[in-house]
mmCIF file of C-alpha atoms and ligand atoms in Angstrom:
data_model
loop_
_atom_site.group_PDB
_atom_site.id
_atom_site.type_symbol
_atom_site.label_atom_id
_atom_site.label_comp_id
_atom_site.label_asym_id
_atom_site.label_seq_id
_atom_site.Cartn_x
_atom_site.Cartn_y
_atom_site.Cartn_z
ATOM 1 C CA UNK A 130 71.002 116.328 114.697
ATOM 2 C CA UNK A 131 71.751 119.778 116.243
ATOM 3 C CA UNK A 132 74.766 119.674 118.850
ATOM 4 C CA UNK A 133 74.434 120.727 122.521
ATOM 5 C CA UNK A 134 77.553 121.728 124.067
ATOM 6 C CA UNK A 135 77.740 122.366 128.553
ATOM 7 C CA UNK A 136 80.316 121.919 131.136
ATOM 8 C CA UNK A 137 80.756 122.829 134.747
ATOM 9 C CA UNK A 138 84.136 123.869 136.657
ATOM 10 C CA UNK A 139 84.304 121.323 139.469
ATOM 11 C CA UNK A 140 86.161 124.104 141.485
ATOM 12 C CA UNK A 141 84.637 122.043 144.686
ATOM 13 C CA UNK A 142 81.665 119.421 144.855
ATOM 14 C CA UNK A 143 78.581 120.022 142.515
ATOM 15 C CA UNK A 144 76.006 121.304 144.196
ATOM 16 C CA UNK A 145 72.435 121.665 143.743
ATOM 17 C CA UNK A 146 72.521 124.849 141.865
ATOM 18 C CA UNK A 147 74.628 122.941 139.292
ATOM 19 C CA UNK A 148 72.237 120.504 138.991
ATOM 20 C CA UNK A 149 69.175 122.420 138.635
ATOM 21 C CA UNK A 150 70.575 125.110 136.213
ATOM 22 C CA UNK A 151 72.791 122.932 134.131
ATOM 23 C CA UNK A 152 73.570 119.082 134.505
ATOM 24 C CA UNK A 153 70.152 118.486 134.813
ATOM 25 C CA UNK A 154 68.827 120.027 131.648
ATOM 26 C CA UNK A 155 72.010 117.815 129.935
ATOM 27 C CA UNK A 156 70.835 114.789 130.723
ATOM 28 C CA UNK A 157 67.096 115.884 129.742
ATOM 29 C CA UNK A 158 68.837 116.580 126.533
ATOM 30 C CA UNK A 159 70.967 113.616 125.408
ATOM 31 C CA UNK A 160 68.391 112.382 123.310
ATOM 32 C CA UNK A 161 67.317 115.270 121.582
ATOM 33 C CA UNK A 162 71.056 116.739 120.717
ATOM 34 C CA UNK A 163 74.430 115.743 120.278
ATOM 35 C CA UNK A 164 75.538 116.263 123.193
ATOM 36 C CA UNK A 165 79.438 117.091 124.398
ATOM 37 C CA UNK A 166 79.722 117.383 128.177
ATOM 38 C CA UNK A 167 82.743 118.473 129.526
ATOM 39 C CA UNK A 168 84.641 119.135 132.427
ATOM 40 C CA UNK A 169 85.999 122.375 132.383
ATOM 41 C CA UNK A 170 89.243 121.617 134.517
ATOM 42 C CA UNK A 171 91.417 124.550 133.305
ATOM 43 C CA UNK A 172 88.448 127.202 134.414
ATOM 44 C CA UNK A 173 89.248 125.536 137.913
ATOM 45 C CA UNK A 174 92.747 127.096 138.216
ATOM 46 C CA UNK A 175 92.070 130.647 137.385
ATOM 47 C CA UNK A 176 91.278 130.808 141.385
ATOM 48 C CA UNK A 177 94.251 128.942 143.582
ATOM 49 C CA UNK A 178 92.847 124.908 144.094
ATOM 50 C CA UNK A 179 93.999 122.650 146.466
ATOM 51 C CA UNK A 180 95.978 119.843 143.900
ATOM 52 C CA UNK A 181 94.507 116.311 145.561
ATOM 53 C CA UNK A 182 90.900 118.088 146.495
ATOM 54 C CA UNK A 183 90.762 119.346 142.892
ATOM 55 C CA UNK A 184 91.805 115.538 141.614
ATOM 56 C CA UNK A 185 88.406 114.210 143.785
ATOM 57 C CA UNK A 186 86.382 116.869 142.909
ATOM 58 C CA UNK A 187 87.185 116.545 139.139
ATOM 59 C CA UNK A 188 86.472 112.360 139.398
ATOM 60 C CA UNK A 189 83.542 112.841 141.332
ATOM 61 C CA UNK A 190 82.129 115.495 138.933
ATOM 62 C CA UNK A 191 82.286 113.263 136.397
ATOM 63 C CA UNK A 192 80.848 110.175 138.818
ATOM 64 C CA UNK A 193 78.198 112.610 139.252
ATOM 65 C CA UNK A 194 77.644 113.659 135.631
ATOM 66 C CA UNK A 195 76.766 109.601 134.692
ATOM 67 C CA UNK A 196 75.076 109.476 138.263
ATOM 68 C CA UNK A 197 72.611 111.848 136.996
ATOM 69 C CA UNK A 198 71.932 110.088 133.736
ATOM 70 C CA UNK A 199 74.273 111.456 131.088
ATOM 71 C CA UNK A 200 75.258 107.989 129.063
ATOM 72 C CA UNK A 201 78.897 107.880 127.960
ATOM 73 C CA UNK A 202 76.847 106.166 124.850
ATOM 74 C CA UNK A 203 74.754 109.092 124.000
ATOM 75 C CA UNK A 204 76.690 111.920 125.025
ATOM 76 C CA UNK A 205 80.882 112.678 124.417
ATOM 77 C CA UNK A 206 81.781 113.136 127.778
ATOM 78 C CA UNK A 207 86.363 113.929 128.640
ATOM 79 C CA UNK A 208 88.146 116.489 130.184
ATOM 80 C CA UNK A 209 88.997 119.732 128.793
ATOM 81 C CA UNK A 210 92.661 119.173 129.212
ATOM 82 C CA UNK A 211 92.989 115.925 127.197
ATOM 83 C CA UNK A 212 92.035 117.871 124.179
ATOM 84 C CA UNK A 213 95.301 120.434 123.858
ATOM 85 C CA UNK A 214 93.347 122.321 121.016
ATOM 86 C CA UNK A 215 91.291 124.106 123.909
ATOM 87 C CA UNK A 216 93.753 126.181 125.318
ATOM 88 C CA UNK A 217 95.554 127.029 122.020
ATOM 89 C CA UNK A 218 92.153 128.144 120.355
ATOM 90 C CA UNK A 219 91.478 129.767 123.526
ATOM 91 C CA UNK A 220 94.523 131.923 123.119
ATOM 92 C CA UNK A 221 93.290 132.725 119.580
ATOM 93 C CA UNK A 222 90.360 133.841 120.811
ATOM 94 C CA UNK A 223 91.480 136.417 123.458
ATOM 95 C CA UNK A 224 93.269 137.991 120.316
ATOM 96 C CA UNK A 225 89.439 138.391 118.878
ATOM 97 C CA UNK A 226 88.039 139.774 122.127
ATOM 98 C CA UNK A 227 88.287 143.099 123.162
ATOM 99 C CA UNK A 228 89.673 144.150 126.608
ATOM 100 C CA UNK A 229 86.503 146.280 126.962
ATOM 101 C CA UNK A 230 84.035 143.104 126.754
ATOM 102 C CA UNK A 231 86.067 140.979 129.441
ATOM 103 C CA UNK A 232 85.934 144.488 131.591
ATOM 104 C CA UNK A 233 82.166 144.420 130.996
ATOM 105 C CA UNK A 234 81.760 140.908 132.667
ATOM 106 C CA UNK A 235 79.895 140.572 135.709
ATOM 107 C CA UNK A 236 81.133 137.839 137.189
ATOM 108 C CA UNK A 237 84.628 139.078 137.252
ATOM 109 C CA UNK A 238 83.726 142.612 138.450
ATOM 110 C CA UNK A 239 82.009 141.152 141.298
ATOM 111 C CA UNK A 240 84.540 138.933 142.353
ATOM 112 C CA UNK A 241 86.645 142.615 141.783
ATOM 113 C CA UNK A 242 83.974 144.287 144.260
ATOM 114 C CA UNK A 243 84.059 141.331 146.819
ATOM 115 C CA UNK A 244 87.482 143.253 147.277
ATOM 116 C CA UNK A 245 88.967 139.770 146.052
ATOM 117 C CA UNK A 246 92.647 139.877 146.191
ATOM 118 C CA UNK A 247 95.445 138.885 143.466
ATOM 119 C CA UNK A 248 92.763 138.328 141.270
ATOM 120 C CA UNK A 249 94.630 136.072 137.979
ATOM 121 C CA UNK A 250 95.000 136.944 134.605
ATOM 122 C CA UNK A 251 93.547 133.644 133.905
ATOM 123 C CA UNK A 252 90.238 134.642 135.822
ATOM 124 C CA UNK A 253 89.735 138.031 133.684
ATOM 125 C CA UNK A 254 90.485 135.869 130.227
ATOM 126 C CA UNK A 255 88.345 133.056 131.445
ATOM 127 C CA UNK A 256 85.422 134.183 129.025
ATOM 128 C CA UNK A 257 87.501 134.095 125.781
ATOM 129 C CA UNK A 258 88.905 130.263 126.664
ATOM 130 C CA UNK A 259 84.973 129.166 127.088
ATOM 131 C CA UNK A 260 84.359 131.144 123.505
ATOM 132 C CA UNK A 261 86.687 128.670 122.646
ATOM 133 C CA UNK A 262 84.976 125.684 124.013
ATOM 134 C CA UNK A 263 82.041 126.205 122.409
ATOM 135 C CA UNK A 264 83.027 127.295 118.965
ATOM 136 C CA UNK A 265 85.345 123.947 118.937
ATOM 137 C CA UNK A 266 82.458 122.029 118.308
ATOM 138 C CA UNK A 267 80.141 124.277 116.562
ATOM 139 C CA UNK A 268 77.479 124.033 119.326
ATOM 140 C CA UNK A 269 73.956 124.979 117.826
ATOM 141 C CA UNK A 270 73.031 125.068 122.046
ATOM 142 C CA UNK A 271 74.429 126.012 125.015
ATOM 143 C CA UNK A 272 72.282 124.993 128.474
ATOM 144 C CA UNK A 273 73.624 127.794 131.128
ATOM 145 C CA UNK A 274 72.370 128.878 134.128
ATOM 146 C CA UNK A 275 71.521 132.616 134.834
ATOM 147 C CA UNK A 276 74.623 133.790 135.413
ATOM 148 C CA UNK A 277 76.790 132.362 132.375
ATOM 149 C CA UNK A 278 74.556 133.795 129.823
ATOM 150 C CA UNK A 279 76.408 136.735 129.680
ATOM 151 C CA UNK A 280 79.651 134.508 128.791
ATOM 152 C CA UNK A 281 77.615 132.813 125.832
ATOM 153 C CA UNK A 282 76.315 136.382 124.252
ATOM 154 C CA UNK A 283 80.327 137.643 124.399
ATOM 155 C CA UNK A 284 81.124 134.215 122.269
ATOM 156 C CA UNK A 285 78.304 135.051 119.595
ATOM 157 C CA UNK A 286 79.770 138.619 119.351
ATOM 158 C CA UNK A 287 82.998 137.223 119.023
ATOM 159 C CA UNK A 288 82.150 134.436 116.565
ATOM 160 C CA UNK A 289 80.055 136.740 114.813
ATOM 161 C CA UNK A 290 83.568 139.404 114.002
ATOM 162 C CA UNK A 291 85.311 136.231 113.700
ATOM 163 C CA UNK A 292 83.271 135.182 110.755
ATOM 164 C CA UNK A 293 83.016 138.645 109.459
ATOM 165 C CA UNK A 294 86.857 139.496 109.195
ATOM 166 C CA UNK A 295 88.079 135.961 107.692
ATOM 167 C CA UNK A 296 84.617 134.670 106.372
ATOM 168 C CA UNK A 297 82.454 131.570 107.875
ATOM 169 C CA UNK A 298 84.321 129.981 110.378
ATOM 170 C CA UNK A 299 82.368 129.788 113.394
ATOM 171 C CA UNK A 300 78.369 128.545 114.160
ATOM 172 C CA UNK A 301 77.216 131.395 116.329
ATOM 173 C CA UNK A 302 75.815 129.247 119.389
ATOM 174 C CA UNK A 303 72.540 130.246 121.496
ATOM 175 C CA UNK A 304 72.458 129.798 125.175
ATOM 176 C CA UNK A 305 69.825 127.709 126.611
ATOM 177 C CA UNK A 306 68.530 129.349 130.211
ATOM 178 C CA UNK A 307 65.844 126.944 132.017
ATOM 179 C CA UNK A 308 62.703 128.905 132.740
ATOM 180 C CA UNK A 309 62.714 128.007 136.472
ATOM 181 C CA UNK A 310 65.544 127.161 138.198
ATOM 182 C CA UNK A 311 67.891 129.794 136.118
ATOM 183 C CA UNK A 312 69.540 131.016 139.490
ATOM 184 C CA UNK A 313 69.238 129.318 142.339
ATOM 185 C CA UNK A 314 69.814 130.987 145.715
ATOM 186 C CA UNK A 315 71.656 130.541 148.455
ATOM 187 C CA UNK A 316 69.625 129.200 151.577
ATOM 188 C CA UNK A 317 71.369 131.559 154.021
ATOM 189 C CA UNK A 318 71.456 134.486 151.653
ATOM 190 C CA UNK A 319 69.214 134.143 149.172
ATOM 191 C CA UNK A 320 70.089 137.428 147.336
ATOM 192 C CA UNK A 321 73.155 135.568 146.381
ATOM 193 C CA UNK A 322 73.983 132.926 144.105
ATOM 194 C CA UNK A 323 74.004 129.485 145.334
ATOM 195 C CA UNK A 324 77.822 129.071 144.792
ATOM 196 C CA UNK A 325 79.769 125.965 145.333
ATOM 197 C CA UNK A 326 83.221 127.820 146.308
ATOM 198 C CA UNK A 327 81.095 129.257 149.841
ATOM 199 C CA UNK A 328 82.609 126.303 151.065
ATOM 200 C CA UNK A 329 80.806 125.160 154.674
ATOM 201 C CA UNK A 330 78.221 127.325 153.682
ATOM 202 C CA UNK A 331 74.723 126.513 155.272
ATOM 203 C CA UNK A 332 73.306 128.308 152.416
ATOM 204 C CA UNK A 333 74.660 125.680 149.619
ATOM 205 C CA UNK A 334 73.300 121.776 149.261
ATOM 206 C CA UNK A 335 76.088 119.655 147.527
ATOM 207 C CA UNK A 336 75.129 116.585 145.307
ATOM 208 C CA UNK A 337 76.886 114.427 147.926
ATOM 209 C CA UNK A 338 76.358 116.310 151.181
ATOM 210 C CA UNK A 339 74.721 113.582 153.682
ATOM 211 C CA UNK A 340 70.904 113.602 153.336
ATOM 212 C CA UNK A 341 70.564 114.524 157.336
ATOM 213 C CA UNK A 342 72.568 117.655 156.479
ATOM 214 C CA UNK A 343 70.879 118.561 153.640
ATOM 215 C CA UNK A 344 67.279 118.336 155.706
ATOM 216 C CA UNK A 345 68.964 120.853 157.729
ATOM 217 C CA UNK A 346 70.101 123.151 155.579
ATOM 218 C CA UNK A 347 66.857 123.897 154.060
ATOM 219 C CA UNK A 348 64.750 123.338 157.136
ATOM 220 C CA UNK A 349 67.230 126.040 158.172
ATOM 221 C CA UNK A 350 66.587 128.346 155.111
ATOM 222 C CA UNK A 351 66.444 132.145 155.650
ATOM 223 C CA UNK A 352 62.651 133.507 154.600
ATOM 224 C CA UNK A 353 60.896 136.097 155.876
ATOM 225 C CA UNK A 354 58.246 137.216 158.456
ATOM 226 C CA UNK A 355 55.517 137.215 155.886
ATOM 227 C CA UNK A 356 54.114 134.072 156.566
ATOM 228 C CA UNK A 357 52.630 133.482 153.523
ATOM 229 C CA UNK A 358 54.040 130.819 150.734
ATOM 230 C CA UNK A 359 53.913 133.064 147.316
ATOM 231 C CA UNK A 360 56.318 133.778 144.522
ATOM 232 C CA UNK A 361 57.371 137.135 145.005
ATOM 233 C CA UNK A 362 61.375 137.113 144.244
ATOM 234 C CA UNK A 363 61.563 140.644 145.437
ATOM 235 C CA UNK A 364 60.100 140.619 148.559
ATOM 236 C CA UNK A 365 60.094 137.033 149.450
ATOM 237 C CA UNK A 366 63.668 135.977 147.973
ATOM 238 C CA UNK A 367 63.819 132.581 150.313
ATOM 239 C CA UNK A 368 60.431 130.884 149.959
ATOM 240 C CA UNK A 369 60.190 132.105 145.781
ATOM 241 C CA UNK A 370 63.930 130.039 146.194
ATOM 242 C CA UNK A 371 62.686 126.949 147.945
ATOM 243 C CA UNK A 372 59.654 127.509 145.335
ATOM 244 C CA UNK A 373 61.895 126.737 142.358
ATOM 245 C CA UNK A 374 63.721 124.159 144.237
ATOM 246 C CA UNK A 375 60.742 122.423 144.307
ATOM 247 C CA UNK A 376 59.396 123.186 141.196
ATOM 248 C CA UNK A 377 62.134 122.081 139.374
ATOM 249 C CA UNK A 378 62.720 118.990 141.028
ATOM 250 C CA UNK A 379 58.855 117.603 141.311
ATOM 251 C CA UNK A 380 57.989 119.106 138.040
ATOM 252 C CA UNK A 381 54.978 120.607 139.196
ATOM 253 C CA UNK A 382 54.532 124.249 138.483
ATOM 254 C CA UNK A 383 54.628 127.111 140.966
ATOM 255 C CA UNK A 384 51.332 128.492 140.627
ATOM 256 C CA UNK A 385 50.436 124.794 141.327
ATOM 257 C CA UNK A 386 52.712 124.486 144.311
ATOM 258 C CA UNK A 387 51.381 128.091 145.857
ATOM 259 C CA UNK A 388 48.051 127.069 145.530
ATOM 260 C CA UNK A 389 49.101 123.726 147.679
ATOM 261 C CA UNK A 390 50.307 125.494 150.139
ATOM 262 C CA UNK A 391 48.550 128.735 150.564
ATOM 263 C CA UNK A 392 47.177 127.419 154.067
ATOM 264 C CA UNK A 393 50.891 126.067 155.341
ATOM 265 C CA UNK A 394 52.905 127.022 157.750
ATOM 266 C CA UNK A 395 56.910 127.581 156.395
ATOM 267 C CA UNK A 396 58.269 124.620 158.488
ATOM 268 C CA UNK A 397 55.385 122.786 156.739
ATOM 269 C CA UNK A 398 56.576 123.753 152.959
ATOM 270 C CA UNK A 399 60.452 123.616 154.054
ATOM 271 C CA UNK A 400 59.645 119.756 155.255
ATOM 272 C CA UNK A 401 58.037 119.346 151.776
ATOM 273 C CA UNK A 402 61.083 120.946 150.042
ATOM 274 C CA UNK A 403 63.414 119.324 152.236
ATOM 275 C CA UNK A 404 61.815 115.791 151.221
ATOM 276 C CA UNK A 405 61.317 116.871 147.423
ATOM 277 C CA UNK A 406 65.739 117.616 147.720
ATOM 278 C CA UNK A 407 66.541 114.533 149.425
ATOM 279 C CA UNK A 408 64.352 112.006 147.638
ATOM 280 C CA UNK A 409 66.824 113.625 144.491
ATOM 281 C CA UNK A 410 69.938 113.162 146.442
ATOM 282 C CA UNK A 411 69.438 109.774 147.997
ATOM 283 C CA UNK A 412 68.832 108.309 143.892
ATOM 284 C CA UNK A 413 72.028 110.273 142.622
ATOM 285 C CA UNK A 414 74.342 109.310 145.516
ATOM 286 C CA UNK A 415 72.905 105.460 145.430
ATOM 287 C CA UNK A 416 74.302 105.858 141.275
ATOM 288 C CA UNK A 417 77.008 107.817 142.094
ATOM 289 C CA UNK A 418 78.212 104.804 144.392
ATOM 290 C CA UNK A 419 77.620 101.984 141.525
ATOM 291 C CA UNK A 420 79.453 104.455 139.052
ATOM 292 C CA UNK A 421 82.651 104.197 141.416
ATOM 293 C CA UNK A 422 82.245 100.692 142.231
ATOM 294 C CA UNK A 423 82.068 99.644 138.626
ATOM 295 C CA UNK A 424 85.333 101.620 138.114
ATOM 296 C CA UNK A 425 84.323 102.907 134.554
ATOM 297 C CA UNK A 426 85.445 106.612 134.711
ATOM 298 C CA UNK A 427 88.604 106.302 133.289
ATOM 299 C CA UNK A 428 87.370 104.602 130.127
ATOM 300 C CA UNK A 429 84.765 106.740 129.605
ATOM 301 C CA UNK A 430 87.092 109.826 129.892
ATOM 302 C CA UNK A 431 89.190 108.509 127.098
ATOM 303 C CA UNK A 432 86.888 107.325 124.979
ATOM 304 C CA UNK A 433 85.022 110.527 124.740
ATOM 305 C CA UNK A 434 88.659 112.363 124.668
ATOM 306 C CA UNK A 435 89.003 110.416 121.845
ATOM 307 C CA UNK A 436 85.743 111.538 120.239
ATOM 308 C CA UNK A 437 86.111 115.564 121.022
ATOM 309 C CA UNK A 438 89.766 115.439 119.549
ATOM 310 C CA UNK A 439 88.935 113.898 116.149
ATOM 311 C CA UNK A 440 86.500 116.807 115.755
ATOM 312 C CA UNK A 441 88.804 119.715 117.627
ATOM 313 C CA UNK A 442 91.808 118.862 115.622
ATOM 314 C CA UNK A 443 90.023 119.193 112.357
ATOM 315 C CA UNK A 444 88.228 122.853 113.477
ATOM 316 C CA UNK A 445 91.685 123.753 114.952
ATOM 317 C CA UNK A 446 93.304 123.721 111.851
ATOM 318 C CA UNK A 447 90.989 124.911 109.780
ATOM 319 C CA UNK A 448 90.697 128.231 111.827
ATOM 320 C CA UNK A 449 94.457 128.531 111.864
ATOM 321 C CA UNK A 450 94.638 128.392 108.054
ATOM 322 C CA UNK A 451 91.845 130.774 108.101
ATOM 323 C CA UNK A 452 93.663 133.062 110.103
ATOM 324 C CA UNK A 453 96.883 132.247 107.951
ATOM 325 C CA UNK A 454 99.080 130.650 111.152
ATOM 326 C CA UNK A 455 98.852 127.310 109.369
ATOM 327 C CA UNK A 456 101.115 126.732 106.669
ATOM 328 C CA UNK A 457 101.864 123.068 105.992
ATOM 329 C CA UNK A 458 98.876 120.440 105.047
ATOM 330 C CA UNK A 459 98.431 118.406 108.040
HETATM 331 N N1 AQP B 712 73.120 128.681 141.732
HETATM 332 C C1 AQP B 712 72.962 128.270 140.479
HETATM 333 N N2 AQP B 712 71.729 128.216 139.935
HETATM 334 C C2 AQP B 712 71.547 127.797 138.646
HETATM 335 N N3 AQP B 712 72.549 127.426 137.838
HETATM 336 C C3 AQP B 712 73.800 127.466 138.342
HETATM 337 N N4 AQP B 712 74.983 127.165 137.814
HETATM 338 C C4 AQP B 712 75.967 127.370 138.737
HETATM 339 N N5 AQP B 712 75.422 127.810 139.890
HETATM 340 C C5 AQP B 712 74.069 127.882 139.678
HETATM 341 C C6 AQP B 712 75.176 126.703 136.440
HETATM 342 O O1 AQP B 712 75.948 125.506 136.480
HETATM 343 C C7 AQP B 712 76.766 125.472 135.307
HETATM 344 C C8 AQP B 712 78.175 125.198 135.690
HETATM 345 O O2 AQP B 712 78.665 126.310 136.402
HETATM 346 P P1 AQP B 712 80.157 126.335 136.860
HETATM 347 O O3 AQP B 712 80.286 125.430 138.016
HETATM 348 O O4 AQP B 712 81.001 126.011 135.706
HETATM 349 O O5 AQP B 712 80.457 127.803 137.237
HETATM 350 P P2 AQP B 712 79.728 128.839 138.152
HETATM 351 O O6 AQP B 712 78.480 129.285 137.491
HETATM 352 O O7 AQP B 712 80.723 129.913 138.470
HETATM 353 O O8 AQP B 712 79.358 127.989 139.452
HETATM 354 P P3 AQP B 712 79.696 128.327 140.930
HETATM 355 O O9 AQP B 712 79.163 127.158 141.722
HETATM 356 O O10 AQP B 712 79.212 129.667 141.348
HETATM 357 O O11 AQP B 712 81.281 128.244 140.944
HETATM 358 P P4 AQP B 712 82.309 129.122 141.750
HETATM 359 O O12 AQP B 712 81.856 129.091 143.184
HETATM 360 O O13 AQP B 712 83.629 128.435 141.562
HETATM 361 O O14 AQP B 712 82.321 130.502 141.155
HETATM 362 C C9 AQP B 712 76.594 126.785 134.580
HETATM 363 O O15 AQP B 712 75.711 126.613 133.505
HETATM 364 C C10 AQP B 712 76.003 127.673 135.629
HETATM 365 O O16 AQP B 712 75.219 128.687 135.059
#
């Protein structure tokens, strides 16, 4: 069975974005893959984190990762930091990554031209500790959303001049980008990412944000004065958004969904979005609630700790004694 490797930073609540471009396609996958899900708590601290809203928004993530169907049965599901073996192959790898590629990244250099302030050290390396995380587990697959593809090609180059300077070592993963729903917008600007870190943004729906609130976030969505319901990401950047909101949510294709409502007014297709997002919402937060109530998540988090370390301790030293750091026979 090929191996599917994905985690999210829950650097504040999950929001709909996350869902669409990544958790989502997870959970569609567990069958098909072995499937590691993690939650990629270091990531959260290479931007300042509130230390008790970071401890709820890393339980809830994971509430909301078995709230949207990944079973702890199927799928290997812990926290990066109870397996130590990240961060130490993570160092190793930002010795086999050039400071060139991390200045080529686009997600740091437009954090850089948001004129962003004491920007970390962490936040610039980032890329070479989620090399790591993937080459751990010699992931055939890794689902991403739009803007993390990027990070996956700089881990192929890097496992790729791994491999060729101390010989086969590392599976050179492929990312996985979902056709529609890649990059999801923000409903108040929708030439920007749907981000979960805008916090009190109108323009972002969170997995748990109250269904009223929700309604009125997309019945609230900037469009345009075109008055016409087409897919047209250029011109029409808000209604080709609530398009693939839709589309990936109802399963029925865009052309299909145009051709519905060619005759419609906007308030008319945002109502239909709006009830398309919360019929989604109101089943994940109704499992989200049993998954608290039934008090599993700590079991679950060790368990599939316990899983991921058995295979990272084994990879960990046999790239060290590749790399001749590792001496003595463990
Ligand atoms: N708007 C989005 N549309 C589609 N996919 C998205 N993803 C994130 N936002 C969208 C995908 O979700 C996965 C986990 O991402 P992440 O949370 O680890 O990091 P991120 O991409 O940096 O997400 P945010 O919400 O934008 O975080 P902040 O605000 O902290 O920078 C990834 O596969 C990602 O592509």
């Amino acid at each position: 069975m090929k191996r599917m490797l994905s985690g999210i930073k829950p650097t504040g609540q999950l929001t709909l974005g996350n869902y669409i471009g990544a958790l989502k396609n997870f959970v569609a996958y567990q069958d098909e893959y072995e499937m590691i899900a993690f939650i990629a708590n270091l990531h959260c601290i290479t931007v300042y984190q509130d230390p008790q809203e970071l401890k709820k928004n890393l339980k809830d993530a994971v509430a909301l990762y078995l709230a949207c169907g990944l079973d702890p049965n199927k799928a290997t599901v812990f926290l990066q930091t109870d397996v130590l073996e990240h961060a130490q192959l993570g160092f190793i790898m930002s010795c086999n990554t050039y400071m060139g590629e991390l200045n080529r990244m686009t997600q740091f250099k437009d954090k850089q031209a948001k004129g962003e302030t004491n920007l970390t050290a962490g936040l610039y390396t980032y890329p070479t500790l989620m090399s790591a995380d993937i080459l751990m587990y010699d992931a055939d697959y890794v689902p991403v959303g739009e803007d993390q593809k990027q990070h996956v090609e700089l881990c192929r180059d890097t496992a790729i001049r791994f491999n060729h300077k101390y010989g086969d070592t590392f599976k050179v993963p492929e990312p996985l980008v979902p056709k529609v729903g890649a990059r999801i917008m923000s409903l108040s600007d929708p030439t920007k990412k749907m981000s979960k870190s805008d916090h009190g943004d109108k323009g972002c729906i969170y997995l748990l944000d109250d269904l009223n609130v929700a309604r009125k976030k997309i019945m609230s969505a900037v469009t345009d004065s075109l008055a016409k319901v087409q897919f047209d990401p250029v011109n029409q950047p808000g209604i080709s958004n609530l398009l693939q909101i839709h589309s990936s949510l109802s399963g029925v294709s865009i052309d299909d969904l145009v051709k519905q409502f060619e005759n419609s007014g906007y308030g008319e297709f945002k109502k239909a979005v709006a009830d398309v997002v919360c019929q989604e919402l109101s089943k994940i937060q109704a499992a989200y609630k049993d998954v608290i109530a039934s008090g599993q998540i700590e079991a679950v988090l060790e368990d599939g700790a316990n899983k991921a370390r058995r295979i990272a301790s084994r990879k960990l030293s046999k790239i060290q004694r590749k790399i001749g750091i590792e001496i003595r026979k463990r």
